[in-house]
GROMACS .gro file of C-alpha atoms in nm:
model
  182
    1MET     CA    1  -0.072   2.622   3.076
    2LYS     CA    2   0.038   2.370   3.340
    3SER     CA    3   0.209   2.159   3.073
    4ILE     CA    4   0.412   2.460   2.954
    5VAL     CA    5   0.533   2.538   3.305
    6ILE     CA    6   0.615   2.171   3.368
    7ILE     CA    7   0.812   2.147   3.042
    8LEU     CA    8   1.011   2.462   3.116
    9LEU     CA    9   1.082   2.363   3.476
   10THR     CA   10   1.181   2.011   3.372
   11SER     CA   11   1.412   2.151   3.106
   12MET     CA   12   1.567   2.388   3.357
   13VAL     CA   13   1.634   2.099   3.596
   14LEU     CA   14   1.778   1.887   3.312
   15PHE     CA   15   2.005   2.172   3.211
   16GLY     CA   16   2.111   2.213   3.576
   17TRP     CA   17   1.967   2.564   3.602
   18HIS     CA   18   1.914   2.737   3.932
   19THR     CA   19   1.767   3.079   3.984
   20GLY     CA   20   1.995   3.359   4.091
   21LEU     CA   21   2.272   3.292   3.838
   22ALA     CA   22   2.359   3.595   3.628
   23GLN     CA   23   2.337   3.452   3.277
   24LYS     CA   24   1.992   3.290   3.298
   25TYR     CA   25   1.694   3.447   3.122
   26THR     CA   26   1.325   3.373   3.085
   27SER     CA   27   1.092   3.506   2.820
   28ARG     CA   28   0.878   3.805   2.906
   29GLN     CA   29   0.723   3.841   2.559
   30SER     CA   30   0.686   3.601   2.271
   31PHE     CA   31   0.564   3.610   1.914
   32VAL     CA   32   0.529   3.298   1.701
   33HIS     CA   33   0.375   3.335   1.356
   34PHE     CA   34   0.335   3.095   1.069
   35PHE     CA   35   0.247   3.161   0.709
   36SER     CA   36   0.129   2.913   0.446
   37ASP     CA   37   0.157   3.049   0.092
   38ALA     CA   38  -0.076   2.829  -0.116
   39PRO     CA   39  -0.236   2.869  -0.461
   40VAL     CA   40  -0.595   2.895  -0.336
   41GLU     CA   41  -0.549   3.105  -0.021
   42ASP     CA   42  -0.283   3.211   0.225
   43ILE     CA   43  -0.315   3.085   0.580
   44GLU     CA   44  -0.149   3.249   0.877
   45ALA     CA   45  -0.177   3.248   1.253
   46THR     CA   46  -0.011   3.415   1.551
   47ASN     CA   47   0.063   3.296   1.902
   48THR     CA   48   0.185   3.524   2.185
   49THR     CA   49   0.171   3.268   2.468
   50ALA     CA   50   0.493   3.073   2.401
   51LYS     CA   51   0.743   3.045   2.686
   52SER     CA   52   1.120   3.018   2.666
   53ALA     CA   53   1.433   3.001   2.880
   54LEU     CA   54   1.790   3.085   2.779
   55ASP     CA   55   2.128   3.033   2.947
   56LEU     CA   56   2.405   3.249   2.797
   57ASN     CA   57   2.678   3.057   2.983
   58THR     CA   58   2.589   2.722   2.826
   59ARG     CA   59   2.408   2.878   2.525
   60GLU     CA   60   2.115   2.643   2.588
   61ILE     CA   61   1.767   2.747   2.483
   62VAL     CA   62   1.429   2.584   2.526
   63PHE     CA   63   1.088   2.701   2.416
   64SER     CA   64   0.735   2.568   2.430
   65VAL     CA   65   0.444   2.679   2.211
   66PRO     CA   66   0.085   2.588   2.307
   67ILE     CA   67  -0.078   2.480   1.981
   68LYS     CA   68  -0.434   2.583   2.073
   69SER     CA   69  -0.314   2.940   2.131
   70PHE     CA   70  -0.260   3.011   1.761
   71ILE     CA   71  -0.513   3.273   1.648
   72PHE     CA   72  -0.638   3.269   1.288
   73GLU     CA   73  -0.831   3.528   1.092
   74LYS     CA   74  -1.107   3.275   1.028
   75SER     CA   75  -1.241   3.059   1.311
   76LEU     CA   76  -1.301   2.765   1.076
   77MET     CA   77  -0.929   2.762   0.987
   78GLN     CA   78  -0.844   2.757   1.356
   79GLU     CA   79  -1.083   2.466   1.415
   80HIS     CA   80  -0.940   2.263   1.123
   81PHE     CA   81  -0.583   2.342   1.231
   82ASN     CA   82  -0.646   2.212   1.586
   83GLU     CA   83  -0.869   1.915   1.503
   84ASN     CA   84  -0.753   1.786   1.164
   85TYR     CA   85  -0.390   1.885   1.119
   86LEU     CA   86  -0.208   1.943   1.448
   87GLU     CA   87  -0.446   1.732   1.660
   88SER     CA   88  -0.384   1.970   1.949
   89ASP     CA   89  -0.581   1.766   2.203
   90LYS     CA   90  -0.335   1.478   2.147
   91TYR     CA   91  -0.026   1.698   2.088
   92PRO     CA   92  -0.085   2.019   2.288
   93THR     CA   93   0.260   2.178   2.253
   94ALA     CA   94   0.548   2.220   2.013
   95THR     CA   95   0.891   2.242   2.176
   96PHE     CA   96   1.250   2.314   2.088
   97LYS     CA   97   1.558   2.229   2.297
   98GLY     CA   98   1.903   2.317   2.177
   99LYS     CA   99   2.195   2.560   2.173
  100ILE     CA  100   2.249   2.899   2.015
  101THR     CA  101   2.583   2.927   1.838
  102GLY     CA  102   2.778   3.169   1.622
  103TYR     CA  103   2.750   3.486   1.828
  104MET     CA  104   2.985   3.678   2.058
  105PRO     CA  105   2.826   3.725   2.403
  106GLU     CA  106   3.022   4.045   2.472
  107LYS     CA  107   2.875   4.228   2.169
  108MET     CA  108   2.579   4.448   2.261
  109GLU     CA  109   2.428   4.470   1.913
  110TRP     CA  110   2.220   4.256   1.679
  111GLN     CA  111   2.430   3.971   1.543
  112SER     CA  112   2.374   3.655   1.344
  113ALA     CA  113   2.332   3.328   1.531
  114SER     CA  114   2.204   2.976   1.478
  115ALA     CA  115   1.993   2.752   1.698
  116ILE     CA  116   2.078   2.382   1.673
  117GLY     CA  117   1.865   2.125   1.853
  118ASN     CA  118   1.554   1.911   1.855
  119MET     CA  119   1.210   2.032   1.754
  120LEU     CA  120   0.904   1.835   1.866
  121ILE     CA  121   0.583   1.897   1.669
  122HIS     CA  122   0.279   1.669   1.636
  123GLY     CA  123   0.454   1.396   1.838
  124VAL     CA  124   0.755   1.384   1.603
  125GLU     CA  125   1.101   1.494   1.718
  126LYS     CA  126   1.349   1.608   1.454
  127SER     CA  127   1.694   1.764   1.460
  128GLU     CA  128   1.679   2.120   1.320
  129THR     CA  129   1.911   2.415   1.262
  130PHE     CA  130   1.759   2.762   1.240
  131ASP     CA  131   1.944   3.079   1.144
  132GLY     CA  132   1.843   3.400   1.314
  133LYS     CA  133   1.980   3.684   1.519
  134ILE     CA  134   2.040   3.769   1.884
  135ARG     CA  135   2.087   4.093   2.074
  136ILE     CA  136   2.233   4.085   2.425
  137MET     CA  137   2.186   4.386   2.651
  138ALA     CA  138   2.260   4.449   3.019
  139ASP     CA  139   1.946   4.285   3.162
  140SER     CA  140   1.768   4.153   2.854
  141VAL     CA  141   1.817   3.943   2.543
  142PHE     CA  142   1.625   3.936   2.216
  143VAL     CA  143   1.613   3.640   1.978
  144GLU     CA  144   1.452   3.635   1.632
  145ALA     CA  145   1.442   3.376   1.353
  146ILE     CA  146   1.248   3.294   1.038
  147PHE     CA  147   1.265   2.934   0.917
  148PRO     CA  148   1.077   2.677   0.708
  149ILE     CA  149   0.894   2.375   0.848
  150ALA     CA  150   0.803   2.092   0.612
  151LEU     CA  151   0.470   1.945   0.725
  152LYS     CA  152   0.562   1.594   0.607
  153ASP     CA  153   0.868   1.596   0.840
  154TYR     CA  154   0.627   1.607   1.135
  155ASN     CA  155   0.365   1.367   0.995
  156ILE     CA  156   0.115   1.647   0.940
  157ARG     CA  157  -0.104   1.521   0.661
  158ILE     CA  158  -0.287   1.739   0.410
  159PRO     CA  159  -0.604   1.574   0.275
  160LYS     CA  160  -0.615   1.566  -0.107
  161VAL     CA  161  -0.939   1.764  -0.109
  162VAL     CA  162  -0.758   2.070   0.037
  163PHE     CA  163  -0.411   2.004  -0.107
  164TYR     CA  164  -0.405   2.335  -0.295
  165ASN     CA  165  -0.522   2.529   0.012
  166ILE     CA  166  -0.221   2.450   0.232
  167ALA     CA  167   0.148   2.480   0.149
  168GLU     CA  168   0.367   2.175   0.212
  169ILE     CA  169   0.630   2.401   0.368
  170ILE     CA  170   0.528   2.681   0.601
  171GLU     CA  171   0.730   2.982   0.709
  172VAL     CA  172   0.765   3.023   1.086
  173THR     CA  173   0.873   3.345   1.257
  174VAL     CA  174   0.974   3.346   1.623
  175LYS     CA  175   1.062   3.645   1.839
  176PHE     CA  176   1.142   3.622   2.209
  177SER     CA  177   1.223   3.901   2.452
  178TYR     CA  178   1.400   3.776   2.766
  179ALA     CA  179   1.456   3.920   3.111
  180LYS     CA  180   1.733   3.815   3.347
  181ILE     CA  181   1.635   3.572   3.622
  182ASP     CA  182   1.716   3.730   3.960
   0.00000   0.00000   0.00000
């Protein structure tokens, strides 16, 4: 948990953020889900401990997802995920830093948007663009996106013995609910 707070605070300092400014938001609820559609069995997990910060003035967004906080239906899947694939002791978080584009900040309704920035997973940083939607309200913001992640792009290796159990591309869903920083 300390590493998540440090990452968010560091990002806020790098972005030049200071509390008390009207267009700064921090996540109050998060939902990160991934789904692997494979021939032998589907694998999915959910994480509700991710943290995020958003600045509507600069359109900058940052989020951090603790890898060990993904919950699986089967405990053995969770163990293999953390030990063999994501190596969560070595790479404890996945992060994204970027900007949200393509929306009109004055519109108080759901609208399409894109997040463009750098994703860091399993020690590998890669430029990504994710399409999603954003809803801006008086004191809150909601962000949602569904996007693919190719495991090979992040050096996540699938052993040949379980190749048909895990999809090479997984579907990731993220939902963040933000509250204004006072």
